[in-house]
Amino acid sequence: LRERGVNPYPNDFRPDHTAEEVQARFGPLTADELATAPSVAVAARVVAFRDFGKAGFLQLQEGDSCVQVHARQDRLPTATFEVYRLLDLGDIIGVVGRPFRTRTGELTLEASDLRILAKALHPLPEKWHGLQDVEMRYRQRYLDLIVNPEVRRTFSVRSRVIRHVRDFLEQHGYIEVETPIMQPIAGGAAARPFVTHHNALDVDLYLRIAPELYLKRLVVGGFDRVFEINRNFRNEGIDATHVPEFTMLELYQAYATYEDLMSLTEELLVGLAERVGGGTRLVFRGQELDLAPPWPRRTVTELVATASGVPADRLLEPGTIRGLAERAGAIERAGMAPGELLIAVFEQLVEPTLVQPTFVTQFPVEVSPLARRNERDPRFVDRFELIIGRTELANAFSELNDPDDQRARFEEQLRARAAGDAEAHAMDEDYVRALEHGLPPTAGEGIGIDRLVMLLTGASSIREVILFPQLRPETAT
């Protein structure tokens, strides 16, 4: 191309129609009606062509829409037809042409001008046998998006999910805020953080594991309904539902309880299923789900008692729960408290069985250092997790707003950390000070956006719904 004086990467072609607009405007017209149609200019990628020597057909793809182009030697300038003969699959071109119908009735543009806009130096994968390797698909997501229309649809759904969430919360009186990604204390969740260093301040900082404590500071400051769609970072393992960098929705509402958030969550997710997922009946991980409300609400002890046969009122007895945890293979480290053992047993025996939407409530205080104690039984907190398709989608609770209780919980977490729990919460003196200024009775919730998109698209792995998931470094071959 350069030897012929053709710039393979120009920036002076301006399309006036997309491929979708061409189909919408001219698709309904008959051949006779197209005879008086004007020429249009489109730009798109060549994904197929059939060459017959002095003429040929090109299939151009733009997003999920395609348009066919007919190029004839006797209707194009000689230099332009030479450019056509040098085209490869994957090239991006600009075409000016009048729409017509072929003998088979396909809407086609008769090219009167054709320009190369970006020359592809690597071939596209074959349509049917090309990009099948999963790791290559994630690593070269740009090719994945070109050749796999279902992947483009997944990320279109993701965009619509986030837009719907924002609209829903704003309609319910919430305002969107932004909180720090680099934090002096890794707080708001039980997780191992990524550590970085700020050279000018000469301090270590942590990439955010959760925005919770900052959002609750804003409630103290008078923002009664806040939310953030945020990127969180946790220095932990990778599996079908966990990656080190992920997207969360966190929201907080003053003068509300965790029960109010159950109703809000049900309304939000049912609306998403109807507007984005096509209805409340979904298939996820091979299981048929029905999201039609109302969703059952079951306590942790009720579910574990049913699964184990141990009476609910005995599940926090140290000897009883330790024996049950040993039989379930749920002991993760020495010195686990009864409440920690109860949740470990729940995760082993119960969570894998919860297919239909279920609000699991009343978690032990030992695993909920930021949640409000239940007034009837202070061994538990007013908290729920939403499990759908054996996967945790949301975690919420009535917030602990007693500064003395919060300080004591932090101190208990410090003792757990000293005993070997690397994920125990650190002390945050400034957060306790904020509570001392008065946090209204508040409820808060986190919803995993990536897992929500998995649910609505039927994806089996969280990496299918993240455009550029974290992978091991590529090895040289």
GROMACS .gro file of C-alpha atoms in nm:
model
  477
    1LEU     CA    1   0.000   0.000   0.000
    2ARG     CA    2   0.274   0.244   0.088
    3GLU     CA    3   0.458   0.158  -0.236
    4ARG     CA    4   0.142   0.266  -0.418
    5GLY     CA    5   0.132   0.591  -0.223
    6VAL     CA    6  -0.162   0.477  -0.008
    7ASN     CA    7  -0.159   0.567   0.360
    8PRO     CA    8  -0.270   0.248   0.541
    9TYR     CA    9  -0.377   0.448   0.850
   10PRO     CA   10  -0.551   0.771   0.739
   11ASN     CA   11  -0.794   0.975   0.948
   12ASP     CA   12  -0.991   1.171   0.692
   13PHE     CA   13  -1.290   0.946   0.616
   14ARG     CA   14  -1.618   1.040   0.780
   15PRO     CA   15  -1.902   0.785   0.776
   16ASP     CA   16  -2.256   0.923   0.775
   17HIS     CA   17  -2.428   0.590   0.857
   18THR     CA   18  -2.351   0.298   1.084
   19ALA     CA   19  -2.410  -0.055   0.959
   20GLU     CA   20  -2.710  -0.073   1.191
   21GLU     CA   21  -2.851   0.251   1.050
   22VAL     CA   22  -2.808   0.122   0.694
   23GLN     CA   23  -3.008  -0.190   0.780
   24ALA     CA   24  -3.275   0.009   0.965
   25ARG     CA   25  -3.316   0.275   0.693
   26PHE     CA   26  -3.296   0.065   0.380
   27GLY     CA   27  -3.373  -0.290   0.499
   28PRO     CA   28  -3.753  -0.249   0.467
   29LEU     CA   29  -3.734  -0.104   0.112
   30THR     CA   30  -3.799  -0.304  -0.203
   31ALA     CA   31  -3.556  -0.321  -0.495
   32ASP     CA   32  -3.764  -0.064  -0.686
   33GLU     CA   33  -3.765   0.174  -0.388
   34LEU     CA   34  -3.389   0.138  -0.350
   35ALA     CA   35  -3.340   0.251  -0.709
   36THR     CA   36  -3.377   0.615  -0.597
   37ALA     CA   37  -3.196   0.576  -0.262
   38PRO     CA   38  -2.897   0.803  -0.198
   39SER     CA   39  -2.538   0.692  -0.151
   40VAL     CA   40  -2.416   0.648   0.206
   41ALA     CA   41  -2.074   0.632   0.369
   42VAL     CA   42  -1.997   0.353   0.617
   43ALA     CA   43  -1.683   0.239   0.797
   44ALA     CA   44  -1.639  -0.111   0.942
   45ARG     CA   45  -1.417  -0.419   0.960
   46VAL     CA   46  -1.392  -0.675   0.679
   47VAL     CA   47  -1.493  -1.012   0.823
   48ALA     CA   48  -1.562  -1.205   0.501
   49PHE     CA   49  -1.522  -1.167   0.127
   50ARG     CA   50  -1.585  -1.355  -0.194
   51ASP     CA   51  -1.364  -1.246  -0.481
   52PHE     CA   52  -1.452  -1.320  -0.845
   53GLY     CA   53  -1.163  -1.145  -1.014
   54LYS     CA   54  -1.324  -0.835  -1.162
   55ALA     CA   55  -1.576  -0.805  -0.879
   56GLY     CA   56  -1.637  -0.931  -0.531
   57PHE     CA   57  -1.850  -0.911  -0.218
   58LEU     CA   58  -1.727  -0.787   0.121
   59GLN     CA   59  -1.901  -0.846   0.452
   60LEU     CA   60  -1.842  -0.555   0.688
   61GLN     CA   61  -1.904  -0.586   1.062
   62GLU     CA   62  -1.966  -0.303   1.305
   63GLY     CA   63  -2.059  -0.418   1.653
   64ASP     CA   64  -2.348  -0.662   1.615
   65SER     CA   65  -2.451  -0.530   1.272
   66CYS     CA   66  -2.322  -0.622   0.928
   67VAL     CA   67  -2.358  -0.481   0.580
   68GLN     CA   68  -2.257  -0.632   0.246
   69VAL     CA   69  -2.055  -0.437  -0.011
   70HIS     CA   70  -2.022  -0.510  -0.383
   71ALA     CA   71  -1.697  -0.392  -0.545
   72ARG     CA   72  -1.672  -0.392  -0.929
   73GLN     CA   73  -1.369  -0.308  -1.135
   74ASP     CA   74  -1.575  -0.115  -1.391
   75ARG     CA   75  -1.735   0.105  -1.120
   76LEU     CA   76  -1.427   0.194  -0.918
   77PRO     CA   77  -1.122   0.398  -1.017
   78THR     CA   78  -0.827   0.178  -1.109
   79ALA     CA   79  -0.622   0.278  -0.804
   80THR     CA   80  -0.919   0.215  -0.577
   81PHE     CA   81  -0.980  -0.132  -0.721
   82GLU     CA   82  -0.613  -0.212  -0.665
   83VAL     CA   83  -0.663  -0.123  -0.298
   84TYR     CA   84  -0.964  -0.356  -0.293
   85ARG     CA   85  -0.749  -0.642  -0.431
   86LEU     CA   86  -0.503  -0.590  -0.143
   87LEU     CA   87  -0.764  -0.618   0.132
   88ASP     CA   88  -0.738  -0.886   0.400
   89LEU     CA   89  -0.980  -1.014   0.660
   90GLY     CA   90  -0.963  -0.782   0.960
   91ASP     CA   91  -0.893  -0.464   0.762
   92ILE     CA   92  -1.104  -0.162   0.854
   93ILE     CA   93  -1.229   0.019   0.547
   94GLY     CA   94  -1.452   0.307   0.447
   95VAL     CA   95  -1.702   0.263   0.166
   96VAL     CA   96  -1.928   0.505  -0.021
   97GLY     CA   97  -2.205   0.337  -0.212
   98ARG     CA   98  -2.569   0.322  -0.311
   99PRO     CA   99  -2.790   0.050  -0.157
  100PHE     CA  100  -2.946  -0.212  -0.384
  101ARG     CA  101  -3.064  -0.571  -0.364
  102THR     CA  102  -2.876  -0.863  -0.514
  103ARG     CA  103  -3.052  -1.135  -0.711
  104THR     CA  104  -3.089  -1.327  -0.386
  105GLY     CA  105  -3.252  -1.022  -0.226
  106GLU     CA  106  -2.968  -0.926   0.012
  107LEU     CA  107  -2.930  -0.555   0.092
  108THR     CA  108  -2.591  -0.449  -0.045
  109LEU     CA  109  -2.394  -0.130  -0.108
  110GLU     CA  110  -2.263  -0.083  -0.462
  111ALA     CA  111  -1.922   0.074  -0.391
  112SER     CA  112  -1.836   0.395  -0.575
  113ASP     CA  113  -1.542   0.465  -0.344
  114LEU     CA  114  -1.343   0.243  -0.109
  115ARG     CA  115  -1.070   0.345   0.133
  116ILE     CA  116  -0.840   0.152   0.364
  117LEU     CA  117  -0.866   0.306   0.711
  118ALA     CA  118  -0.659   0.066   0.922
  119LYS     CA  119  -0.458  -0.223   0.780
  120ALA     CA  120  -0.468  -0.541   0.991
  121LEU     CA  121  -0.124  -0.701   1.011
  122HIS     CA  122  -0.247  -1.026   1.170
  123PRO     CA  123  -0.519  -1.253   1.032
  124LEU     CA  124  -0.847  -1.295   1.214
  125PRO     CA  125  -0.915  -1.635   1.370
  126GLU     CA  126  -1.123  -1.864   1.152
  127LYS     CA  127  -1.492  -1.805   1.205
  128TRP     CA  128  -1.578  -2.153   1.330
  129HIS     CA  129  -1.246  -2.294   1.448
  130GLY     CA  130  -1.049  -1.990   1.556
  131LEU     CA  131  -1.059  -1.835   1.902
  132GLN     CA  132  -1.151  -2.131   2.122
  133ASP     CA  133  -0.864  -2.127   2.375
  134VAL     CA  134  -1.013  -1.968   2.689
  135GLU     CA  135  -0.694  -1.804   2.814
  136MET     CA  136  -0.622  -1.660   2.468
  137ARG     CA  137  -0.975  -1.521   2.458
  138TYR     CA  138  -0.919  -1.338   2.787
  139ARG     CA  139  -0.567  -1.228   2.696
  140GLN     CA  140  -0.664  -1.103   2.350
  141ARG     CA  141  -1.012  -0.981   2.436
  142TYR     CA  142  -1.009  -0.750   2.132
  143LEU     CA  143  -1.012  -1.056   1.904
  144ASP     CA  144  -1.270  -1.226   2.124
  145LEU     CA  145  -1.502  -0.927   2.078
  146ILE     CA  146  -1.450  -0.924   1.701
  147VAL     CA  147  -1.524  -1.291   1.635
  148ASN     CA  148  -1.766  -1.388   1.913
  149PRO     CA  149  -2.095  -1.195   1.906
  150GLU     CA  150  -2.214  -1.357   2.229
  151VAL     CA  151  -1.918  -1.197   2.409
  152ARG     CA  152  -2.017  -0.854   2.279
  153ARG     CA  153  -2.371  -0.918   2.402
  154THR     CA  154  -2.241  -1.009   2.750
  155PHE     CA  155  -2.067  -0.675   2.787
  156SER     CA  156  -2.364  -0.491   2.643
  157VAL     CA  157  -2.570  -0.652   2.920
  158ARG     CA  158  -2.309  -0.546   3.176
  159SER     CA  159  -2.338  -0.184   3.063
  160ARG     CA  160  -2.717  -0.199   3.086
  161VAL     CA  161  -2.699  -0.354   3.434
  162ILE     CA  162  -2.483  -0.071   3.568
  163ARG     CA  163  -2.704   0.191   3.405
  164HIS     CA  164  -3.017   0.033   3.553
  165VAL     CA  165  -2.860   0.016   3.901
  166ARG     CA  166  -2.771   0.386   3.888
  167ASP     CA  167  -3.116   0.486   3.764
  168PHE     CA  168  -3.291   0.269   4.024
  169LEU     CA  169  -3.096   0.409   4.318
  170GLU     CA  170  -3.127   0.769   4.203
  171GLN     CA  171  -3.502   0.720   4.172
  172HIS     CA  172  -3.497   0.599   4.533
  173GLY     CA  173  -3.324   0.915   4.656
  174TYR     CA  174  -2.963   0.794   4.666
  175ILE     CA  175  -2.669   1.007   4.551
  176GLU     CA  176  -2.357   0.862   4.390
  177VAL     CA  177  -2.024   0.941   4.555
  178GLU     CA  178  -1.656   0.852   4.519
  179THR     CA  179  -1.429   0.737   4.801
  180PRO     CA  180  -1.051   0.675   4.809
  181ILE     CA  181  -0.899   0.376   4.633
  182MET     CA  182  -0.568   0.419   4.820
  183GLN     CA  183  -0.635   0.401   5.194
  184PRO     CA  184  -0.410   0.421   5.502
  185ILE     CA  185  -0.600   0.131   5.667
  186ALA     CA  186  -0.743  -0.168   5.482
  187GLY     CA  187  -1.094  -0.172   5.626
  188GLY     CA  188  -1.454  -0.258   5.557
  189ALA     CA  189  -1.405  -0.628   5.485
  190ALA     CA  190  -1.211  -0.935   5.591
  191ALA     CA  191  -0.955  -0.968   5.312
  192ARG     CA  192  -0.585  -0.943   5.238
  193PRO     CA  193  -0.500  -0.612   5.072
  194PHE     CA  194  -0.253  -0.507   4.806
  195VAL     CA  195   0.012  -0.276   4.951
  196THR     CA  196   0.172   0.019   4.775
  197HIS     CA  197   0.398   0.305   4.886
  198HIS     CA  198   0.352   0.678   4.847
  199ASN     CA  199   0.700   0.821   4.794
  200ALA     CA  200   0.626   1.187   4.871
  201LEU     CA  201   0.451   1.108   5.200
  202ASP     CA  202   0.678   0.808   5.270
  203VAL     CA  203   0.382   0.597   5.385
  204ASP     CA  204   0.246   0.257   5.292
  205LEU     CA  205  -0.107   0.262   5.152
  206TYR     CA  206  -0.353  -0.015   5.073
  207LEU     CA  207  -0.565  -0.059   4.764
  208ARG     CA  208  -0.927  -0.053   4.870
  209ILE     CA  209  -1.076  -0.385   4.981
  210ALA     CA  210  -1.412  -0.212   5.045
  211PRO     CA  211  -1.544   0.147   5.057
  212GLU     CA  212  -1.767   0.077   5.359
  213LEU     CA  213  -1.603   0.286   5.630
  214TYR     CA  214  -1.575   0.594   5.409
  215LEU     CA  215  -1.935   0.569   5.295
  216LYS     CA  216  -2.055   0.547   5.655
  217ARG     CA  217  -1.847   0.856   5.736
  218LEU     CA  218  -2.057   1.033   5.471
  219VAL     CA  219  -2.377   0.922   5.646
  220VAL     CA  220  -2.235   1.074   5.966
  221GLY     CA  221  -2.180   1.392   5.762
  222GLY     CA  222  -2.545   1.412   5.660
  223PHE     CA  223  -2.574   1.221   5.331
  224ASP     CA  224  -2.858   0.992   5.433
  225ARG     CA  225  -2.860   0.780   5.115
  226VAL     CA  226  -2.532   0.720   4.932
  227PHE     CA  227  -2.397   0.463   4.690
  228GLU     CA  228  -2.078   0.391   4.503
  229ILE     CA  229  -2.008   0.155   4.214
  230ASN     CA  230  -1.646   0.085   4.291
  231ARG     CA  231  -1.342  -0.121   4.204
  232ASN     CA  232  -1.212  -0.328   4.494
  233PHE     CA  233  -0.882  -0.514   4.520
  234ARG     CA  234  -0.817  -0.824   4.730
  235ASN     CA  235  -0.487  -1.008   4.727
  236GLU     CA  236  -0.642  -1.353   4.724
  237GLY     CA  237  -0.699  -1.653   4.501
  238ILE     CA  238  -0.871  -1.678   4.164
  239ASP     CA  239  -1.160  -1.913   4.090
  240ALA     CA  240  -1.496  -1.915   3.912
  241THR     CA  241  -1.640  -1.640   4.136
  242HIS     CA  242  -1.328  -1.463   4.271
  243VAL     CA  243  -1.072  -1.235   4.105
  244PRO     CA  244  -0.831  -0.990   4.270
  245GLU     CA  245  -0.991  -0.685   4.104
  246PHE     CA  246  -1.369  -0.667   4.089
  247THR     CA  247  -1.665  -0.429   4.084
  248MET     CA  248  -1.903  -0.378   4.375
  249LEU     CA  249  -2.210  -0.171   4.444
  250GLU     CA  250  -2.217  -0.045   4.802
  251LEU     CA  251  -2.509   0.156   4.937
  252TYR     CA  252  -2.606   0.301   5.275
  253GLN     CA  253  -2.940   0.431   5.396
  254ALA     CA  254  -3.000   0.614   5.722
  255TYR     CA  255  -3.305   0.527   5.934
  256ALA     CA  256  -3.334   0.184   5.774
  257THR     CA  257  -3.269  -0.176   5.879
  258TYR     CA  258  -3.132  -0.479   5.701
  259GLU     CA  259  -3.494  -0.589   5.650
  260ASP     CA  260  -3.560  -0.272   5.449
  261LEU     CA  261  -3.263  -0.362   5.230
  262MET     CA  262  -3.397  -0.710   5.167
  263SER     CA  263  -3.706  -0.552   5.014
  264LEU     CA  264  -3.495  -0.301   4.817
  265THR     CA  265  -3.264  -0.576   4.688
  266GLU     CA  266  -3.554  -0.794   4.578
  267GLU     CA  267  -3.708  -0.502   4.389
  268LEU     CA  268  -3.375  -0.411   4.226
  269LEU     CA  269  -3.285  -0.762   4.110
  270VAL     CA  270  -3.634  -0.855   3.991
  271GLY     CA  271  -3.642  -0.534   3.788
  272LEU     CA  272  -3.301  -0.614   3.640
  273ALA     CA  273  -3.410  -0.965   3.547
  274GLU     CA  274  -3.723  -0.835   3.374
  275ARG     CA  275  -3.558  -0.543   3.192
  276VAL     CA  276  -3.215  -0.684   3.116
  277GLY     CA  277  -3.237  -1.060   3.156
  278GLY     CA  278  -3.563  -1.106   2.967
  279GLY     CA  279  -3.769  -1.230   3.263
  280THR     CA  280  -3.747  -1.376   3.611
  281ARG     CA  281  -3.679  -1.731   3.489
  282LEU     CA  282  -3.308  -1.778   3.424
  283VAL     CA  283  -3.059  -2.059   3.368
  284PHE     CA  284  -2.738  -2.026   3.569
  285ARG     CA  285  -2.469  -2.293   3.598
  286GLY     CA  286  -2.703  -2.554   3.459
  287GLN     CA  287  -2.978  -2.477   3.709
  288GLU     CA  288  -3.316  -2.323   3.632
  289LEU     CA  289  -3.383  -2.027   3.860
  290ASP     CA  290  -3.704  -1.841   3.933
  291LEU     CA  291  -3.647  -1.489   4.068
  292ALA     CA  292  -4.017  -1.415   4.110
  293PRO     CA  293  -4.072  -1.265   4.457
  294PRO     CA  294  -4.109  -1.307   4.747
  295TRP     CA  295  -3.778  -1.478   4.832
  296PRO     CA  296  -3.754  -1.695   5.146
  297ARG     CA  297  -3.572  -1.567   5.455
  298ARG     CA  298  -3.393  -1.831   5.666
  299THR     CA  299  -3.152  -1.795   5.956
  300VAL     CA  300  -2.803  -1.946   5.952
  301THR     CA  301  -2.880  -2.170   6.250
  302GLU     CA  302  -3.209  -2.287   6.099
  303LEU     CA  303  -3.035  -2.389   5.775
  304VAL     CA  304  -2.739  -2.558   5.946
  305ALA     CA  305  -2.970  -2.742   6.185
  306THR     CA  306  -3.173  -2.876   5.893
  307ALA     CA  307  -2.859  -2.985   5.705
  308SER     CA  308  -2.679  -3.141   6.003
  309GLY     CA  309  -2.953  -3.270   6.228
  310VAL     CA  310  -2.806  -3.078   6.523
  311PRO     CA  311  -3.068  -2.869   6.712
  312ALA     CA  312  -3.038  -2.497   6.634
  313ASP     CA  313  -3.016  -2.399   7.001
  314ARG     CA  314  -2.702  -2.611   7.044
  315LEU     CA  315  -2.504  -2.489   6.742
  316LEU     CA  316  -2.301  -2.232   6.935
  317GLU     CA  317  -2.204  -2.475   7.210
  318PRO     CA  318  -1.822  -2.500   7.170
  319GLY     CA  319  -1.802  -2.878   7.185
  320THR     CA  320  -2.102  -2.933   6.960
  321ILE     CA  321  -2.002  -2.694   6.683
  322ARG     CA  322  -1.637  -2.802   6.690
  323GLY     CA  323  -1.735  -3.164   6.648
  324LEU     CA  324  -1.968  -3.076   6.363
  325ALA     CA  325  -1.697  -2.865   6.198
  326GLU     CA  326  -1.448  -3.150   6.223
  327ARG     CA  327  -1.691  -3.391   6.060
  328ALA     CA  328  -1.763  -3.138   5.784
  329GLY     CA  329  -1.394  -3.064   5.724
  330ALA     CA  330  -1.459  -2.698   5.798
  331ILE     CA  331  -1.183  -2.615   6.047
  332GLU     CA  332  -0.953  -2.364   5.877
  333ARG     CA  333  -0.716  -2.282   6.164
  334ALA     CA  334  -0.667  -2.346   6.535
  335GLY     CA  335  -0.854  -2.132   6.786
  336MET     CA  336  -1.162  -2.057   6.573
  337ALA     CA  337  -1.449  -1.917   6.781
  338PRO     CA  338  -1.787  -2.100   6.780
  339GLY     CA  339  -1.943  -1.837   6.554
  340GLU     CA  340  -1.658  -1.873   6.304
  341LEU     CA  341  -1.699  -2.250   6.308
  342LEU     CA  342  -2.074  -2.215   6.252
  343ILE     CA  343  -2.018  -2.010   5.937
  344ALA     CA  344  -1.748  -2.248   5.814
  345VAL     CA  345  -1.998  -2.534   5.853
  346PHE     CA  346  -2.266  -2.328   5.676
  347GLU     CA  347  -2.033  -2.273   5.382
  348GLN     CA  348  -1.956  -2.644   5.362
  349LEU     CA  349  -2.299  -2.797   5.419
  350VAL     CA  350  -2.559  -2.536   5.325
  351GLU     CA  351  -2.439  -2.278   5.073
  352PRO     CA  352  -2.375  -2.538   4.797
  353THR     CA  353  -2.742  -2.644   4.826
  354LEU     CA  354  -2.904  -2.300   4.793
  355VAL     CA  355  -3.011  -2.276   4.430
  356GLN     CA  356  -3.321  -2.056   4.436
  357PRO     CA  357  -3.294  -1.698   4.574
  358THR     CA  358  -3.263  -1.711   4.953
  359PHE     CA  359  -3.196  -1.442   5.212
  360VAL     CA  360  -2.977  -1.602   5.480
  361THR     CA  361  -3.003  -1.400   5.803
  362GLN     CA  362  -2.868  -1.371   6.158
  363PHE     CA  363  -2.492  -1.425   6.136
  364PRO     CA  364  -2.269  -1.475   6.441
  365VAL     CA  365  -2.114  -1.160   6.584
  366GLU     CA  366  -1.760  -1.305   6.552
  367VAL     CA  367  -1.773  -1.286   6.171
  368SER     CA  368  -1.953  -0.951   6.153
  369PRO     CA  369  -1.736  -0.686   6.324
  370LEU     CA  370  -1.920  -0.391   6.168
  371ALA     CA  371  -2.280  -0.508   6.210
  372ARG     CA  372  -2.538  -0.426   6.477
  373ARG     CA  373  -2.612  -0.693   6.738
  374ASN     CA  374  -2.955  -0.848   6.735
  375GLU     CA  375  -3.145  -0.710   7.033
  376ARG     CA  376  -3.316  -1.042   7.116
  377ASP     CA  377  -2.999  -1.253   7.088
  378PRO     CA  378  -2.673  -1.051   7.099
  379ARG     CA  379  -2.471  -1.357   6.990
  380PHE     CA  380  -2.595  -1.273   6.639
  381VAL     CA  381  -2.612  -0.961   6.427
  382ASP     CA  382  -2.885  -0.821   6.202
  383ARG     CA  383  -2.729  -0.927   5.874
  384PHE     CA  384  -2.820  -1.112   5.558
  385GLU     CA  385  -2.648  -1.267   5.262
  386LEU     CA  386  -2.838  -1.324   4.939
  387ILE     CA  387  -2.755  -1.661   4.784
  388ILE     CA  388  -2.868  -1.738   4.428
  389GLY     CA  389  -2.747  -2.036   4.230
  390ARG     CA  390  -2.512  -2.143   4.513
  391THR     CA  391  -2.338  -1.804   4.484
  392GLU     CA  392  -2.334  -1.512   4.725
  393LEU     CA  393  -2.473  -1.207   4.541
  394ALA     CA  394  -2.514  -0.959   4.827
  395ASN     CA  395  -2.416  -0.897   5.188
  396ALA     CA  396  -2.596  -0.644   5.407
  397PHE     CA  397  -2.660  -0.553   5.768
  398SER     CA  398  -2.794  -0.300   6.008
  399GLU     CA  399  -2.484  -0.098   6.088
  400LEU     CA  400  -2.316  -0.094   6.425
  401ASN     CA  401  -2.331   0.271   6.537
  402ASP     CA  402  -2.232   0.233   6.902
  403PRO     CA  403  -1.870   0.362   6.919
  404ASP     CA  404  -1.791   0.171   7.239
  405ASP     CA  405  -1.912  -0.160   7.092
  406GLN     CA  406  -1.726  -0.085   6.768
  407ARG     CA  407  -1.400  -0.021   6.952
  408ALA     CA  408  -1.442  -0.347   7.144
  409ARG     CA  409  -1.508  -0.535   6.817
  410PHE     CA  410  -1.194  -0.387   6.661
  411GLU     CA  411  -0.993  -0.490   6.967
  412GLU     CA  412  -1.130  -0.844   6.937
  413GLN     CA  413  -1.028  -0.843   6.572
  414LEU     CA  414  -0.676  -0.737   6.673
  415ARG     CA  415  -0.658  -1.037   6.907
  416ALA     CA  416  -0.774  -1.261   6.623
  417ARG     CA  417  -0.506  -1.116   6.399
  418ALA     CA  418  -0.243  -1.182   6.666
  419ALA     CA  419  -0.369  -1.541   6.685
  420GLY     CA  420  -0.308  -1.593   6.313
  421ASP     CA  421  -0.614  -1.460   6.129
  422ALA     CA  422  -0.447  -1.258   5.853
  423GLU     CA  423  -0.784  -1.125   5.734
  424ALA     CA  424  -0.899  -0.986   6.069
  425HIS     CA  425  -0.997  -0.618   6.066
  426ALA     CA  426  -0.746  -0.353   6.171
  427MET     CA  427  -0.820  -0.083   6.430
  428ASP     CA  428  -0.947   0.238   6.269
  429GLU     CA  429  -0.938   0.515   6.529
  430ASP     CA  430  -1.072   0.780   6.291
  431TYR     CA  431  -1.374   0.568   6.207
  432VAL     CA  432  -1.449   0.521   6.579
  433ARG     CA  433  -1.413   0.898   6.621
  434ALA     CA  434  -1.666   0.949   6.339
  435LEU     CA  435  -1.910   0.720   6.521
  436GLU     CA  436  -1.857   0.926   6.836
  437HIS     CA  437  -2.004   1.222   6.644
  438GLY     CA  438  -2.318   1.016   6.580
  439LEU     CA  439  -2.403   0.773   6.299
  440PRO     CA  440  -2.782   0.760   6.254
  441PRO     CA  441  -2.942   0.414   6.263
  442THR     CA  442  -2.829   0.291   5.922
  443ALA     CA  443  -2.836  -0.014   5.698
  444GLY     CA  444  -2.573  -0.089   5.433
  445GLU     CA  445  -2.522  -0.341   5.156
  446GLY     CA  446  -2.269  -0.463   4.904
  447ILE     CA  447  -2.374  -0.632   4.577
  448GLY     CA  448  -2.122  -0.794   4.344
  449ILE     CA  449  -2.174  -0.641   4.000
  450ASP     CA  450  -1.964  -0.905   3.826
  451ARG     CA  451  -2.159  -1.191   3.984
  452LEU     CA  452  -2.485  -1.015   3.905
  453VAL     CA  453  -2.386  -1.000   3.537
  454MET     CA  454  -2.291  -1.368   3.554
  455LEU     CA  455  -2.639  -1.445   3.679
  456LEU     CA  456  -2.813  -1.245   3.406
  457THR     CA  457  -2.598  -1.378   3.121
  458GLY     CA  458  -2.557  -1.738   3.239
  459ALA     CA  459  -2.177  -1.706   3.248
  460SER     CA  460  -1.998  -1.991   3.428
  461SER     CA  461  -1.689  -1.790   3.526
  462ILE     CA  462  -1.647  -1.438   3.659
  463ARG     CA  463  -1.372  -1.384   3.401
  464GLU     CA  464  -1.635  -1.413   3.126
  465VAL     CA  465  -1.795  -1.088   3.245
  466ILE     CA  466  -1.475  -0.884   3.305
  467LEU     CA  467  -1.326  -0.736   2.992
  468PHE     CA  468  -0.963  -0.778   3.094
  469PRO     CA  469  -0.937  -1.024   3.387
  470GLN     CA  470  -0.609  -1.073   3.567
  471LEU     CA  471  -0.402  -1.358   3.422
  472ARG     CA  472  -0.064  -1.510   3.484
  473PRO     CA  473   0.213  -1.335   3.286
  474GLU     CA  474   0.234  -1.463   2.932
  475THR     CA  475   0.527  -1.698   2.886
  476ALA     CA  476   0.753  -1.671   2.583
  477THR     CA  477   0.727  -1.957   2.334
   0.00000   0.00000   0.00000
